[in-house]
Amino acid sequence: MHGPLPDASARSASAGTPPAAAARAARAVPMARSRSADDAAPVPGGDPESVVEVRRSARRRRTVTAYRESGRTVVLIPAAFSPAEERRWVAQMVAKLQTREERRRRSLGGDDELMARARALSVAHLDGLAEPASVRWVDNQQRRWGSCTPADRSIRLSSRLQTMPEYVVDYVLVHELVHLLEPGHDERFWALVARYPRAERARGFLEGVELANTAGAAGEDAAPDLVD
């Protein structure tokens, strides 16, 4: 999610700015008060996503970006921002991110809606041949987006997907549905997955998420914008 910056010239670093002031800096800031990078854990009993890590970059000039990473919110801002500008933009971007994610959660619904969605995708793209016995959201899949057990025809989707675009969720559902027909990842498997028209785009999105989790941890500006 990018935010335009009014009067950008007023925030440009001057030629006399010390190098240290323009260096990349990162610190974690919960919604109400500041934290250091070493004290970035969420408040006990609180929402892990209430922890916000602010990363400053001398290369960033006119944009602010926010995305989720490893249970926290990361906000990328220009190094020239004043503390007041930082507070204002962090609050604005976090609020927009939360609003977008809540809309997506409501549109995706619970397990019953997920099962109905899976059945509709099977009919639309797999001739109705993939017939799951259960499809549900789970919170314990942090390294996989989805999983399938062909023996009992059960499908599980990581609850992390609830904050992502619907076409990405549909792709993961189709991927797991195909496993009901082809347990392995052979050529026939990928040919069936490719029947979903947005498969390639969805794979690219998920690859971008993984890239952000890796590059973002190193403070790279190359992390993709995961909120549009």
CSV table of C-alpha atoms in Angstrom, one decimal:
chain,number,residue,atom,x,y,z
A,1,MET,CA,0.0,0.0,0.0
A,2,HIS,CA,1.5,3.3,-1.1
A,3,GLY,CA,0.7,6.7,0.2
A,4,PRO,CA,1.4,9.9,-1.7
A,5,LEU,CA,3.4,12.5,0.2
A,6,PRO,CA,2.3,16.1,0.0
A,7,ASP,CA,5.0,18.8,-0.3
A,8,ALA,CA,7.7,16.3,-0.8
A,9,SER,CA,10.3,19.0,-1.4
A,10,ALA,CA,10.0,20.1,2.2
A,11,ARG,CA,11.1,16.6,3.4
A,12,SER,CA,14.1,16.2,1.0
A,13,ALA,CA,17.4,15.6,2.7
A,14,SER,CA,19.7,18.6,2.4
A,15,ALA,CA,23.2,18.4,1.1
A,16,GLY,CA,24.4,19.1,4.7
A,17,THR,CA,22.5,16.2,6.2
A,18,PRO,CA,25.0,14.0,8.1
A,19,PRO,CA,25.4,10.5,6.6
A,20,ALA,CA,24.1,8.9,9.8
A,21,ALA,CA,20.8,10.8,9.5
A,22,ALA,CA,20.2,9.3,6.1
A,23,ALA,CA,21.3,5.7,7.0
A,24,ARG,CA,18.7,3.0,7.1
A,25,ALA,CA,17.2,2.5,10.6
A,26,ALA,CA,14.7,0.1,11.9
A,27,ARG,CA,12.7,0.0,15.1
A,28,ALA,CA,9.5,-1.6,16.2
A,29,VAL,CA,6.7,0.6,17.3
A,30,PRO,CA,3.5,-0.8,18.8
A,31,MET,CA,0.3,1.1,18.2
A,32,ALA,CA,0.5,3.2,21.3
A,33,ARG,CA,4.2,3.6,22.2
A,34,SER,CA,7.7,3.2,20.9
A,35,ARG,CA,9.8,0.0,21.2
A,36,SER,CA,13.3,-0.7,20.2
A,37,ALA,CA,14.1,-3.4,17.6
A,38,ASP,CA,15.1,-5.7,20.4
A,39,ASP,CA,11.8,-5.3,22.2
A,40,ALA,CA,9.6,-6.0,19.2
A,41,ALA,CA,7.5,-8.8,20.8
A,42,PRO,CA,3.8,-8.1,21.1
A,43,VAL,CA,2.4,-7.2,24.5
A,44,PRO,CA,1.3,-10.4,26.3
A,45,GLY,CA,-2.3,-11.1,25.6
A,46,GLY,CA,-2.4,-8.6,22.8
A,47,ASP,CA,-2.7,-8.9,19.1
A,48,PRO,CA,0.7,-9.9,17.5
A,49,GLU,CA,0.0,-7.6,14.6
A,50,SER,CA,-0.2,-4.6,16.9
A,51,VAL,CA,3.6,-4.5,16.8
A,52,VAL,CA,4.8,-2.2,14.0
A,53,GLU,CA,8.3,-2.2,12.7
A,54,VAL,CA,9.3,1.1,11.0
A,55,ARG,CA,12.2,0.8,8.5
A,56,ARG,CA,13.8,4.0,7.2
A,57,SER,CA,15.6,4.2,3.8
A,58,ALA,CA,17.6,6.9,2.2
A,59,ARG,CA,16.6,5.6,-1.2
A,60,ARG,CA,12.9,6.0,-0.5
A,61,ARG,CA,11.7,9.5,-1.4
A,62,ARG,CA,8.0,9.7,-2.1
A,63,THR,CA,6.3,6.5,-1.0
A,64,VAL,CA,5.2,4.8,2.2
A,65,THR,CA,4.6,1.0,2.1
A,66,ALA,CA,3.0,-1.3,4.6
A,67,TYR,CA,2.7,-5.1,4.7
A,68,ARG,CA,2.6,-8.0,7.1
A,69,GLU,CA,5.7,-10.0,7.9
A,70,SER,CA,6.2,-12.8,10.4
A,71,GLY,CA,3.4,-11.8,12.7
A,72,ARG,CA,4.1,-8.1,12.7
A,73,THR,CA,3.4,-5.1,10.5
A,74,VAL,CA,6.3,-3.5,8.6
A,75,VAL,CA,6.1,0.1,7.4
A,76,LEU,CA,8.7,1.4,5.0
A,77,ILE,CA,9.3,5.2,5.1
A,78,PRO,CA,11.8,7.7,3.7
A,79,ALA,CA,14.7,8.4,6.0
A,80,ALA,CA,14.1,12.1,5.9
A,81,PHE,CA,10.8,11.8,7.8
A,82,SER,CA,10.5,13.7,11.0
A,83,PRO,CA,9.2,11.8,14.1
A,84,ALA,CA,5.8,13.6,13.7
A,85,GLU,CA,5.6,12.6,10.0
A,86,GLU,CA,6.5,9.0,11.0
A,87,ARG,CA,3.8,8.8,13.6
A,88,ARG,CA,1.2,10.2,11.3
A,89,TRP,CA,2.0,7.9,8.3
A,90,VAL,CA,2.4,4.8,10.4
A,91,ALA,CA,-1.0,5.3,12.0
A,92,GLN,CA,-2.6,6.0,8.6
A,93,MET,CA,-1.0,3.0,6.8
A,94,VAL,CA,-1.7,0.5,9.6
A,95,ALA,CA,-5.4,1.6,9.7
A,96,LYS,CA,-5.7,1.2,5.9
A,97,LEU,CA,-4.1,-2.2,6.1
A,98,GLN,CA,-6.4,-3.4,8.9
A,99,THR,CA,-9.5,-2.2,7.0
A,100,ARG,CA,-8.4,-4.0,3.8
A,101,GLU,CA,-7.7,-7.2,5.7
A,102,GLU,CA,-11.0,-7.1,7.6
A,103,ARG,CA,-12.9,-6.7,4.4
A,104,ARG,CA,-11.2,-9.7,2.9
A,105,ARG,CA,-11.9,-11.8,6.0
A,106,ARG,CA,-15.6,-11.0,5.9
A,107,SER,CA,-15.8,-11.8,2.2
A,108,LEU,CA,-14.1,-15.2,2.6
A,109,GLY,CA,-16.2,-16.3,5.5
A,110,GLY,CA,-15.7,-19.4,7.7
A,111,ASP,CA,-15.3,-23.1,7.0
A,112,ASP,CA,-18.8,-23.6,5.5
A,113,GLU,CA,-18.2,-20.8,3.0
A,114,LEU,CA,-14.7,-22.2,2.2
A,115,MET,CA,-16.2,-25.6,1.4
A,116,ALA,CA,-18.8,-24.0,-0.9
A,117,ARG,CA,-16.0,-22.1,-2.6
A,118,ALA,CA,-14.0,-25.3,-3.1
A,119,ARG,CA,-17.0,-27.1,-4.6
A,120,ALA,CA,-17.7,-24.2,-7.0
A,121,LEU,CA,-14.0,-24.1,-8.1
A,122,SER,CA,-14.1,-27.9,-8.7
A,123,VAL,CA,-17.1,-27.6,-10.9
A,124,ALA,CA,-15.7,-24.5,-12.7
A,125,HIS,CA,-12.2,-25.8,-13.4
A,126,LEU,CA,-12.0,-29.5,-12.7
A,127,ASP,CA,-15.3,-30.8,-14.1
A,128,GLY,CA,-16.5,-31.4,-10.6
A,129,LEU,CA,-14.2,-34.4,-10.3
A,130,ALA,CA,-12.5,-33.2,-7.1
A,131,GLU,CA,-14.9,-33.8,-4.2
A,132,PRO,CA,-13.5,-32.8,-0.8
A,133,ALA,CA,-15.0,-34.3,2.3
A,134,SER,CA,-13.9,-31.3,4.4
A,135,VAL,CA,-12.3,-27.9,3.8
A,136,ARG,CA,-11.3,-25.7,6.7
A,137,TRP,CA,-9.1,-22.8,7.9
A,138,VAL,CA,-6.3,-23.8,10.3
A,139,ASP,CA,-3.9,-21.6,12.4
A,140,ASN,CA,-1.0,-24.1,12.7
A,141,GLN,CA,0.3,-23.9,9.1
A,142,GLN,CA,3.0,-21.3,9.2
A,143,ARG,CA,5.3,-22.8,6.5
A,144,ARG,CA,2.6,-24.0,4.0
A,145,TRP,CA,-0.3,-22.2,2.4
A,146,GLY,CA,-2.4,-25.3,2.2
A,147,SER,CA,-2.4,-29.1,2.6
A,148,CYS,CA,-4.4,-32.0,1.5
A,149,THR,CA,-4.9,-35.6,2.7
A,150,PRO,CA,-6.2,-37.6,-0.2
A,151,ALA,CA,-7.0,-40.6,2.0
A,152,ASP,CA,-9.8,-38.8,3.8
A,153,ARG,CA,-10.3,-36.1,1.2
A,154,SER,CA,-9.6,-33.3,3.7
A,155,ILE,CA,-8.2,-29.9,2.7
A,156,ARG,CA,-6.7,-27.3,5.1
A,157,LEU,CA,-5.9,-23.7,4.3
A,158,SER,CA,-3.6,-21.5,6.4
A,159,SER,CA,-5.5,-18.7,8.1
A,160,ARG,CA,-2.7,-16.4,6.8
A,161,LEU,CA,-4.5,-16.5,3.5
A,162,GLN,CA,-7.5,-14.7,4.9
A,163,THR,CA,-5.7,-11.4,4.5
A,164,MET,CA,-4.8,-12.0,0.8
A,165,PRO,CA,-6.8,-11.4,-2.4
A,166,GLU,CA,-9.5,-13.9,-3.2
A,167,TYR,CA,-7.9,-15.0,-6.4
A,168,VAL,CA,-4.9,-16.2,-4.4
A,169,VAL,CA,-7.1,-18.1,-2.0
A,170,ASP,CA,-8.9,-19.7,-5.0
A,171,TYR,CA,-5.5,-20.7,-6.5
A,172,VAL,CA,-4.5,-22.5,-3.3
A,173,LEU,CA,-7.9,-24.2,-3.1
A,174,VAL,CA,-7.5,-25.4,-6.7
A,175,HIS,CA,-4.0,-26.6,-6.0
A,176,GLU,CA,-5.2,-28.7,-3.1
A,177,LEU,CA,-8.3,-29.9,-4.9
A,178,VAL,CA,-6.1,-31.2,-7.7
A,179,HIS,CA,-4.2,-33.3,-5.1
A,180,LEU,CA,-7.5,-35.2,-4.6
A,181,LEU,CA,-7.0,-36.3,-8.3
A,182,GLU,CA,-3.2,-36.4,-8.5
A,183,PRO,CA,-1.3,-36.8,-5.2
A,184,GLY,CA,2.1,-35.9,-6.7
A,185,HIS,CA,3.4,-32.8,-8.6
A,186,ASP,CA,3.8,-34.4,-12.0
A,187,GLU,CA,3.0,-32.9,-15.4
A,188,ARG,CA,-0.7,-33.9,-15.2
A,189,PHE,CA,-1.0,-32.2,-11.8
A,190,TRP,CA,0.3,-28.9,-13.1
A,191,ALA,CA,-1.8,-29.2,-16.2
A,192,LEU,CA,-4.9,-29.5,-14.1
A,193,VAL,CA,-3.8,-26.6,-11.8
A,194,ALA,CA,-3.3,-24.4,-14.9
A,195,ARG,CA,-7.0,-24.7,-15.7
A,196,TYR,CA,-7.4,-22.0,-13.1
A,197,PRO,CA,-6.9,-18.9,-15.2
A,198,ARG,CA,-5.1,-16.8,-12.6
A,199,ALA,CA,-2.8,-19.6,-11.4
A,200,GLU,CA,0.4,-18.0,-12.6
A,201,ARG,CA,-0.5,-14.6,-11.2
A,202,ALA,CA,-1.4,-16.1,-7.8
A,203,ARG,CA,1.9,-18.1,-7.7
A,204,GLY,CA,3.7,-14.8,-8.4
A,205,PHE,CA,1.9,-13.1,-5.5
A,206,LEU,CA,2.8,-15.9,-3.1
A,207,GLU,CA,6.4,-15.8,-4.2
A,208,GLY,CA,6.4,-12.1,-3.6
A,209,VAL,CA,5.1,-12.7,0.0
A,210,GLU,CA,8.0,-15.1,0.6
A,211,LEU,CA,10.5,-12.6,-0.9
A,212,ALA,CA,9.1,-9.8,1.3
A,213,ASN,CA,9.6,-12.0,4.4
A,214,THR,CA,13.2,-12.6,3.4
A,215,ALA,CA,14.2,-9.3,2.0
A,216,GLY,CA,12.2,-7.3,4.5
A,217,ALA,CA,14.0,-8.9,7.4
A,218,ALA,CA,17.2,-7.5,5.9
A,219,GLY,CA,15.8,-4.0,5.5
A,220,GLU,CA,15.6,-4.2,1.7
A,221,ASP,CA,13.5,-1.7,-0.2
A,222,ALA,CA,13.0,-4.3,-2.8
A,223,ALA,CA,10.2,-6.0,-0.7
A,224,PRO,CA,7.1,-6.0,-2.9
A,225,ASP,CA,4.1,-3.8,-2.0
A,226,LEU,CA,1.7,-6.4,-0.6
A,227,VAL,CA,-1.2,-4.0,-0.1
A,228,ASP,CA,-2.6,-2.1,-3.1
